[in-house]
Amino acid sequence: MIAAPEKDTALGDSDERPSRAAWFLLSVLTLAYTVSFIDRQILNLLVQPLKAQFSLDDTRLSLLQGVAFTTAYIVFSPLFGRAADVASRRNTLMTGIGVWSLATSACGLARSYWQLFLARFAVGGAEASLTPSAWSMIADSFPARSIPTAFSIFMMGPYLGGGIALIFGGLLLDASAHWNLDAVPLLGALKPWQVVFLMVGAPGMVVALLLTAVREPRRRESKVVGQEGQMPLREVWRFFVEWRGFYGNFYIGMPCLIISLYAYPAWMPTLLMRRFAVSAGQVGLQYGTIVLITGSLGVLTGPWLARLIERRGRREALLIVPLGVAFALALVSLGLGFTHDYASTLAVATLASFTYSLPQALASSALQIVTPNRMRGLASAIYVFVVSVVGLGAAPTIVALLTDHLFHDEKRVGDALMVTCVGSALIAAFFLWRTLRSYRLMMARG
């Protein structure tokens, strides 16, 4: 039986405003999330130099974007999820940030395709530490009414990181092509794409040091009566089975919706460069600015929109917004089939970035609110797992496979992107609609 959680004074309870310690924690975690997306998405701007360096087609390149990263997520997400439930979340995250930062820099030292693949594998495995630990700490640091707002700030990380990676990655790539590093030991023999990887990996070490000033939040009481302390795995499994109507559909619907979040940044820069012969610096600056601004606006707008819906008596507003977004995203993505110039293609990318960012904080909040404390880490890890497999792992490769084997023309990557995003958004709408009934029941009993 589910009961309301007991009040806790750790960083503010349900009757208090979040403390300064909570806001500092959120700031550092958001910075960590931003850095993680810079490290994972910088490769999207380096598609052409990497293809030339290692003689790759789009499909093999997409494996570096998706499968190399995702395979590690598959292996390590459950382990980090369980660690977030039973060990120090702060220390787990510090270790993860240090490893993925070093692995990002190691990408720049790769001398073969498989060395680069292994470095990307290490980045993915270490980044699996972030979401379970961060989500659990945020949920324990903020009162329930503030969790969606806190998550919306945290979920700005992908858009800040993705935008910064494109903006400064493009500028750095163009600038480094004119640098004369011959007199610098080791760096003199490196190509511009290698210099970019080396420099991008450095900021993560600073974030890891900042975490030493963060206090581990005290865990709040579990929402399940009688489950204090560590929650046995059999009880975790029993809860998942009891509420499979929510978890099963949620774990399919949201990853399908998130396919667009990964497919657009993975291939839109390449689409713009291939079809309209613009430089990496121009695409990085313009599309990166779009991702940074519209993505951040979208994720901050989500909680406001959910509150408007909730005032109309719909307690399931946190999932109604993702359902509506799924239909909207299908329509926006369909617009890619009607664009014939640089400006209109960029306009579709702008609408898509705002749209697919709207529900991200809401879905994360919904999962945390209805999940008992001592299984939040594992529930979050499973979510990260399926998002990684379906979104991060499959999205770039689906687009590449359609480009190489259906359209047989690398300039038709836009058509492949359209088919991928329209189809996945409609599938997401179906499963998110099925999630609503169970979510209402869980909210009523909680």
Coordinates of C-alpha atoms in Angstrom, one line a residue:
M1 CA 0.0 0.0 0.0
I2 CA 1.2 3.5 -0.8
A3 CA 1.2 6.2 1.7
A4 CA 2.2 9.9 1.7
P5 CA 5.9 10.4 2.4
E6 CA 6.9 11.6 5.9
K7 CA 8.2 15.1 6.1
D8 CA 12.0 15.5 6.2
T9 CA 14.1 18.5 7.0
A10 CA 16.9 17.6 4.6
L11 CA 17.3 20.7 2.4
G12 CA 13.7 21.7 2.9
D13 CA 10.5 19.7 3.3
S14 CA 7.1 19.9 1.6
D15 CA 6.1 23.0 3.8
E16 CA 9.3 25.0 3.2
R17 CA 11.0 26.7 0.3
P18 CA 14.1 25.0 -1.0
S19 CA 17.2 26.0 0.9
R20 CA 20.3 27.6 -0.6
A21 CA 22.1 24.2 -0.3
A22 CA 19.4 22.7 -2.5
W23 CA 19.9 25.5 -5.2
F24 CA 23.7 25.1 -5.1
L25 CA 23.3 21.3 -5.5
L26 CA 21.0 21.9 -8.5
S27 CA 23.4 24.4 -10.0
V28 CA 26.3 21.9 -9.9
L29 CA 24.2 19.0 -11.2
T30 CA 22.9 21.2 -14.1
L31 CA 26.5 22.1 -14.9
A32 CA 27.5 18.4 -14.8
Y33 CA 24.6 17.6 -17.2
T34 CA 25.6 20.4 -19.5
V35 CA 29.2 19.1 -19.6
S36 CA 28.0 15.6 -20.2
F37 CA 26.1 16.7 -23.3
I38 CA 29.0 18.7 -24.6
D39 CA 31.2 15.6 -24.4
R40 CA 28.6 13.2 -25.9
Q41 CA 27.4 15.5 -28.8
I42 CA 30.7 17.2 -29.9
L43 CA 31.1 14.2 -32.2
N44 CA 28.0 15.3 -34.2
L45 CA 29.9 18.3 -35.5
L46 CA 32.9 16.2 -36.5
V47 CA 31.1 13.8 -38.8
Q48 CA 32.8 14.9 -42.0
P49 CA 36.4 15.0 -40.7
L50 CA 36.0 11.6 -39.0
K51 CA 34.5 10.0 -42.1
A52 CA 37.5 11.3 -44.1
Q53 CA 40.0 10.2 -41.5
F54 CA 38.8 6.6 -41.1
S55 CA 37.0 6.1 -44.5
L56 CA 33.6 5.6 -43.0
D57 CA 30.1 5.6 -44.4
D58 CA 27.1 7.1 -42.5
T59 CA 26.2 3.8 -40.9
R60 CA 29.6 3.1 -39.4
L61 CA 29.9 6.7 -38.3
S62 CA 26.5 6.5 -36.6
L63 CA 27.7 3.5 -34.5
L64 CA 30.1 6.0 -32.9
Q65 CA 27.3 8.4 -32.2
G66 CA 24.9 5.7 -30.8
V67 CA 25.9 2.1 -30.4
A68 CA 29.4 2.7 -28.9
F69 CA 27.9 5.0 -26.3
T70 CA 24.7 3.1 -25.7
T71 CA 26.2 -0.3 -25.2
A72 CA 28.1 1.0 -22.2
Y73 CA 24.9 2.6 -20.9
I74 CA 23.2 -0.8 -21.2
V75 CA 25.9 -2.4 -19.1
F76 CA 26.5 0.2 -16.5
S77 CA 23.1 2.0 -16.0
P78 CA 21.6 -0.7 -13.7
L79 CA 24.8 -0.9 -11.7
F80 CA 24.9 2.9 -11.2
G81 CA 21.2 2.9 -10.5
R82 CA 21.5 0.5 -7.7
A83 CA 24.6 2.4 -6.4
A84 CA 22.4 5.5 -6.3
D85 CA 20.0 3.6 -4.0
V86 CA 22.5 2.2 -1.5
A87 CA 25.7 4.2 -1.7
S88 CA 26.9 7.8 -1.8
R89 CA 25.4 9.5 -4.8
R90 CA 27.8 12.4 -4.7
N91 CA 30.9 10.2 -4.7
T92 CA 29.5 7.9 -7.5
L93 CA 28.9 11.0 -9.6
M94 CA 32.3 12.5 -9.0
T95 CA 33.9 9.3 -10.2
G96 CA 31.8 9.1 -13.3
I97 CA 32.5 12.7 -14.3
G98 CA 36.2 12.2 -14.0
V99 CA 36.2 9.1 -16.1
W100 CA 34.0 10.4 -18.9
S101 CA 36.0 13.6 -19.1
L102 CA 39.3 11.7 -19.5
A103 CA 37.6 9.4 -22.1
T104 CA 36.4 12.3 -24.1
S105 CA 39.9 13.7 -24.3
A106 CA 41.1 10.2 -25.2
C107 CA 38.9 10.3 -28.3
G108 CA 41.3 12.9 -29.7
L109 CA 44.2 10.5 -29.4
A110 CA 42.5 7.6 -31.3
R111 CA 44.6 6.3 -34.2
S112 CA 42.0 3.9 -35.5
Y113 CA 38.2 3.5 -35.7
W114 CA 38.1 0.9 -33.0
Q115 CA 40.2 3.0 -30.6
L116 CA 37.7 5.8 -31.1
F117 CA 34.9 3.3 -30.6
L118 CA 36.4 2.1 -27.3
A119 CA 36.9 5.7 -26.1
R120 CA 33.2 6.5 -26.8
F121 CA 32.3 3.3 -25.0
A122 CA 34.1 4.6 -21.9
V123 CA 32.3 8.0 -22.2
G124 CA 28.9 6.3 -22.3
G125 CA 29.6 3.9 -19.4
A126 CA 30.8 6.7 -17.1
E127 CA 27.9 9.0 -18.1
A128 CA 25.5 6.3 -16.9
S129 CA 26.4 7.5 -13.4
L130 CA 24.7 10.9 -13.9
T131 CA 21.0 10.5 -14.1
P132 CA 20.3 8.0 -11.3
S133 CA 22.4 9.9 -8.8
A134 CA 21.3 13.4 -9.9
W135 CA 17.5 12.6 -10.1
S136 CA 17.6 10.9 -6.7
M137 CA 19.4 13.9 -5.0
I138 CA 17.1 16.4 -6.6
A139 CA 14.0 14.5 -5.4
D140 CA 15.4 14.4 -1.9
S141 CA 16.4 18.1 -1.9
F142 CA 13.3 19.9 -3.0
P143 CA 9.7 19.9 -1.7
A144 CA 7.2 18.0 -3.9
R145 CA 5.6 21.1 -5.4
S146 CA 9.1 22.4 -6.5
I147 CA 10.3 19.1 -8.1
P148 CA 9.0 19.9 -11.6
T149 CA 10.7 23.3 -11.5
A150 CA 13.9 21.9 -10.2
F151 CA 13.8 19.2 -13.0
S152 CA 13.1 21.8 -15.6
I153 CA 16.3 23.7 -14.6
F154 CA 18.3 20.5 -14.5
M155 CA 16.9 19.4 -17.9
M156 CA 18.3 22.5 -19.5
G157 CA 21.6 20.7 -19.4
P158 CA 21.1 18.8 -22.7
Y159 CA 20.2 22.0 -24.6
L160 CA 22.9 24.1 -23.0
G161 CA 25.4 21.4 -23.6
G162 CA 24.3 20.5 -27.1
G163 CA 24.2 24.2 -28.0
I164 CA 27.6 25.0 -26.6
A165 CA 29.1 21.9 -28.3
L166 CA 27.8 23.1 -31.6
I167 CA 28.7 26.8 -31.2
F168 CA 32.2 26.5 -29.7
G169 CA 32.9 23.2 -31.3
G170 CA 32.3 24.7 -34.8
L171 CA 34.3 27.8 -34.0
L172 CA 37.1 25.8 -32.5
L173 CA 37.2 23.4 -35.4
D174 CA 37.5 26.2 -37.9
A175 CA 40.0 28.1 -35.8
S176 CA 42.2 25.1 -35.1
A177 CA 42.6 24.4 -38.8
H178 CA 44.7 27.6 -39.0
W179 CA 46.7 27.1 -35.8
N180 CA 50.4 26.3 -36.1
L181 CA 51.2 23.9 -33.3
D182 CA 54.3 22.4 -34.8
A183 CA 56.4 23.7 -31.9
V184 CA 54.1 22.4 -29.2
P185 CA 55.1 18.9 -28.0
L186 CA 52.5 16.2 -28.8
L187 CA 49.9 18.7 -30.0
G188 CA 51.9 19.6 -33.1
A189 CA 51.1 16.2 -34.8
L190 CA 47.3 16.5 -34.1
K191 CA 44.6 17.3 -36.6
P192 CA 41.9 19.9 -35.8
W193 CA 39.2 17.3 -34.8
Q194 CA 41.7 15.8 -32.3
V195 CA 42.4 19.2 -30.7
V196 CA 38.6 19.7 -30.3
F197 CA 38.2 16.4 -28.4
L198 CA 41.2 17.1 -26.2
M199 CA 39.9 20.6 -25.2
V200 CA 36.3 19.5 -24.7
G201 CA 37.2 16.9 -22.1
A202 CA 38.9 19.4 -19.8
P203 CA 35.9 21.2 -18.2
G204 CA 34.5 18.0 -16.7
M205 CA 37.4 17.8 -14.2
V206 CA 36.4 21.3 -12.9
V207 CA 32.9 20.1 -12.3
A208 CA 34.1 17.0 -10.4
L209 CA 36.0 19.3 -8.1
L210 CA 32.9 21.5 -7.5
L211 CA 31.1 18.4 -6.3
T212 CA 33.4 18.2 -3.3
A213 CA 31.5 21.3 -2.0
V214 CA 28.1 19.5 -2.3
R215 CA 26.6 17.9 0.7
E216 CA 24.9 14.5 0.2
P217 CA 21.2 15.0 0.8
R218 CA 19.6 12.9 3.5
R219 CA 17.2 10.4 2.0
R220 CA 13.5 10.9 2.8
E221 CA 11.3 8.2 4.0
S222 CA 10.1 5.7 1.5
K223 CA 6.6 6.1 0.1
V224 CA 5.9 2.4 0.7
V225 CA 4.8 1.6 4.2
G226 CA 7.2 -0.6 6.1
Q227 CA 10.1 -0.1 3.7
E228 CA 12.7 1.9 5.6
G229 CA 16.3 1.8 4.7
Q230 CA 17.3 -0.4 1.8
M231 CA 14.4 -1.7 -0.3
P232 CA 14.9 -5.4 -1.1
L233 CA 15.0 -6.2 -4.9
R234 CA 12.0 -8.6 -4.5
E235 CA 9.9 -5.6 -3.3
V236 CA 11.2 -3.4 -6.1
W237 CA 10.2 -6.1 -8.6
R238 CA 6.8 -6.5 -6.9
F239 CA 6.1 -2.8 -7.2
F240 CA 7.1 -2.7 -10.9
V241 CA 4.8 -5.7 -11.6
E242 CA 1.9 -4.2 -9.6
W243 CA 2.1 -0.9 -11.6
R244 CA 3.2 -2.4 -14.9
G245 CA 0.4 -0.4 -16.6
F246 CA 2.4 2.8 -15.8
Y247 CA 6.0 1.6 -16.0
G248 CA 5.7 -0.6 -19.1
N249 CA 4.0 2.0 -21.2
F250 CA 6.1 4.9 -19.8
Y251 CA 9.3 3.0 -20.6
I252 CA 8.2 2.6 -24.2
G253 CA 6.4 5.9 -24.9
M254 CA 9.0 8.4 -23.6
P255 CA 12.0 6.8 -25.3
C256 CA 10.2 6.8 -28.6
L257 CA 9.4 10.5 -28.0
I258 CA 13.1 11.1 -27.1
I259 CA 14.2 9.6 -30.5
S260 CA 13.7 13.1 -32.0
L261 CA 15.9 14.7 -29.2
Y262 CA 18.8 12.6 -30.4
A263 CA 18.1 12.3 -34.1
Y264 CA 17.9 16.1 -34.8
P265 CA 21.2 17.1 -33.1
A266 CA 22.9 14.0 -34.6
W267 CA 22.0 14.7 -38.2
M268 CA 20.8 18.3 -38.6
P269 CA 24.3 19.8 -38.7
T270 CA 25.3 17.2 -41.4
L271 CA 22.0 17.8 -43.3
L272 CA 22.6 21.6 -43.4
M273 CA 26.3 21.2 -44.5
R274 CA 25.5 18.6 -47.2
R275 CA 22.5 20.2 -48.8
F276 CA 23.5 23.8 -48.6
A277 CA 27.3 23.7 -48.6
V278 CA 27.8 25.8 -45.4
S279 CA 30.8 25.6 -43.1
A280 CA 30.9 23.7 -39.8
G281 CA 31.5 27.0 -38.0
Q282 CA 28.4 28.7 -39.5
V283 CA 26.2 25.6 -38.8
G284 CA 27.6 25.3 -35.3
L285 CA 27.0 28.9 -34.4
Q286 CA 23.5 29.2 -35.9
Y287 CA 22.0 25.7 -35.1
G288 CA 23.9 25.6 -31.8
T289 CA 22.3 29.0 -30.7
I290 CA 18.9 27.6 -31.7
V291 CA 19.3 24.5 -29.7
L292 CA 20.6 26.4 -26.7
I293 CA 17.8 29.0 -26.6
T294 CA 14.8 27.1 -27.8
G295 CA 15.6 23.9 -25.9
S296 CA 16.1 25.9 -22.7
L297 CA 12.9 27.8 -23.3
G298 CA 11.0 24.6 -24.0
V299 CA 12.1 22.8 -20.9
L300 CA 11.3 25.8 -18.7
T301 CA 7.9 26.2 -20.4
G302 CA 6.9 22.6 -19.7
P303 CA 6.1 23.0 -15.9
W304 CA 4.2 26.3 -16.6
L305 CA 2.1 24.5 -19.2
A306 CA 1.5 21.6 -16.9
R307 CA 0.3 23.9 -14.1
L308 CA -2.2 25.5 -16.4
I309 CA -3.6 22.0 -17.2
E310 CA -3.6 21.0 -13.6
R311 CA -5.7 24.0 -12.6
R312 CA -8.4 22.6 -14.8
G313 CA -8.6 19.5 -12.6
R314 CA -6.2 17.2 -14.5
R315 CA -3.9 15.7 -12.0
E316 CA -2.1 13.8 -14.7
A317 CA -0.9 17.0 -16.4
L318 CA 2.7 15.9 -16.1
L319 CA 1.9 13.2 -18.7
I320 CA -0.7 15.0 -20.7
V321 CA 1.9 17.5 -22.0
P322 CA 4.2 14.7 -23.4
L323 CA 1.1 13.1 -25.1
G324 CA 0.3 16.4 -26.8
V325 CA 3.9 17.0 -27.7
A326 CA 4.1 13.6 -29.5
F327 CA 1.3 14.7 -31.9
A328 CA 2.9 18.2 -32.4
L329 CA 6.3 16.7 -33.0
A330 CA 5.0 14.4 -35.7
L331 CA 3.5 17.5 -37.5
V332 CA 6.6 19.6 -37.1
S333 CA 8.9 16.8 -38.4
L334 CA 6.6 16.3 -41.4
G335 CA 7.7 19.8 -42.4
L336 CA 11.2 18.5 -43.3
G337 CA 9.7 17.0 -46.5
F338 CA 8.6 20.5 -47.6
T339 CA 11.8 22.5 -47.0
H340 CA 14.0 23.5 -50.0
D341 CA 16.3 26.1 -48.6
Y342 CA 18.6 26.7 -45.7
A343 CA 16.3 29.2 -43.9
S344 CA 13.2 26.9 -44.0
T345 CA 15.1 23.9 -42.9
L346 CA 16.6 25.8 -39.9
A347 CA 13.0 27.0 -39.1
V348 CA 11.8 23.4 -38.8
A349 CA 14.8 22.6 -36.6
T350 CA 13.9 25.5 -34.4
L351 CA 10.3 24.4 -33.9
A352 CA 11.4 20.8 -33.3
S353 CA 14.0 21.8 -30.7
F354 CA 11.4 23.8 -28.7
T355 CA 8.7 21.0 -29.1
Y356 CA 10.8 18.0 -28.1
S357 CA 12.2 19.8 -25.1
L358 CA 8.8 20.7 -23.5
P359 CA 8.0 17.3 -21.8
Q360 CA 11.5 16.2 -20.6
A361 CA 11.4 17.7 -17.1
L362 CA 7.7 16.7 -16.7
A363 CA 8.3 13.0 -17.5
S364 CA 11.3 12.9 -15.1
S365 CA 9.2 14.5 -12.4
A366 CA 6.3 12.1 -12.9
L367 CA 8.6 9.1 -12.6
Q368 CA 10.1 10.4 -9.4
I369 CA 6.9 11.5 -7.7
V370 CA 5.1 8.1 -8.0
T371 CA 8.2 5.9 -7.4
P372 CA 9.3 5.0 -3.8
N373 CA 12.5 6.7 -2.6
R374 CA 14.6 3.6 -2.2
M375 CA 13.9 2.4 -5.8
R376 CA 14.1 5.8 -7.5
G377 CA 17.7 5.2 -8.5
L378 CA 16.9 1.8 -10.2
A379 CA 13.7 3.2 -11.8
S380 CA 15.7 6.1 -13.2
A381 CA 18.4 3.8 -14.4
I382 CA 15.9 1.6 -16.2
Y383 CA 14.5 4.8 -17.8
V384 CA 18.0 5.9 -18.8
F385 CA 18.6 2.3 -20.1
V386 CA 15.6 2.3 -22.5
V387 CA 16.2 5.9 -23.5
S388 CA 19.7 5.0 -24.4
V389 CA 18.8 1.9 -26.4
V390 CA 15.8 3.4 -28.2
G391 CA 16.8 7.1 -28.3
L392 CA 20.6 7.6 -28.2
G393 CA 21.5 4.1 -29.6
A394 CA 18.9 3.6 -32.3
A395 CA 18.0 7.1 -33.4
P396 CA 21.3 8.1 -35.2
T397 CA 21.6 4.6 -36.7
I398 CA 18.0 4.4 -38.0
V399 CA 18.5 7.7 -39.8
A400 CA 21.8 6.5 -41.3
L401 CA 20.4 3.1 -42.4
L402 CA 17.5 4.8 -44.1
T403 CA 19.9 7.2 -45.8
D404 CA 22.3 4.5 -47.0
H405 CA 19.9 1.7 -47.8
L406 CA 16.5 3.2 -48.5
F407 CA 17.3 6.5 -50.2
H408 CA 20.8 5.6 -51.4
D409 CA 21.8 9.3 -51.4
E410 CA 23.6 11.0 -48.5
K411 CA 22.0 14.3 -49.5
R412 CA 18.6 12.8 -48.6
V413 CA 19.4 12.5 -44.9
G414 CA 16.6 15.0 -44.3
D415 CA 14.1 12.6 -45.7
A416 CA 15.5 9.9 -43.5
L417 CA 15.3 12.2 -40.5
M418 CA 11.7 13.0 -41.3
V419 CA 10.6 9.4 -41.5
T420 CA 12.3 8.5 -38.3
C421 CA 10.9 11.4 -36.2
V422 CA 7.3 11.2 -37.5
G423 CA 7.1 7.5 -37.0
S424 CA 8.6 7.5 -33.5
A425 CA 6.4 10.4 -32.4
L426 CA 3.2 8.6 -33.4
I427 CA 4.3 5.4 -31.6
A428 CA 5.1 7.5 -28.5
A429 CA 1.6 9.0 -28.6
F430 CA 0.0 5.6 -28.5
F431 CA 2.0 4.3 -25.5
L432 CA 1.7 7.6 -23.5
W433 CA -2.0 7.5 -23.9
R434 CA -2.0 4.0 -22.4
T435 CA 0.1 5.3 -19.5
L436 CA -2.5 7.8 -18.2
R437 CA -5.0 5.5 -16.5
S438 CA -2.4 3.8 -14.2
Y439 CA -0.7 7.1 -13.5
R440 CA -4.0 8.5 -12.3
L441 CA -4.5 5.6 -9.9
M442 CA -0.9 5.9 -8.6
M443 CA -1.5 9.6 -7.9
A444 CA -4.8 8.9 -6.2
R445 CA -3.3 6.3 -3.9
G446 CA -0.1 8.2 -3.2

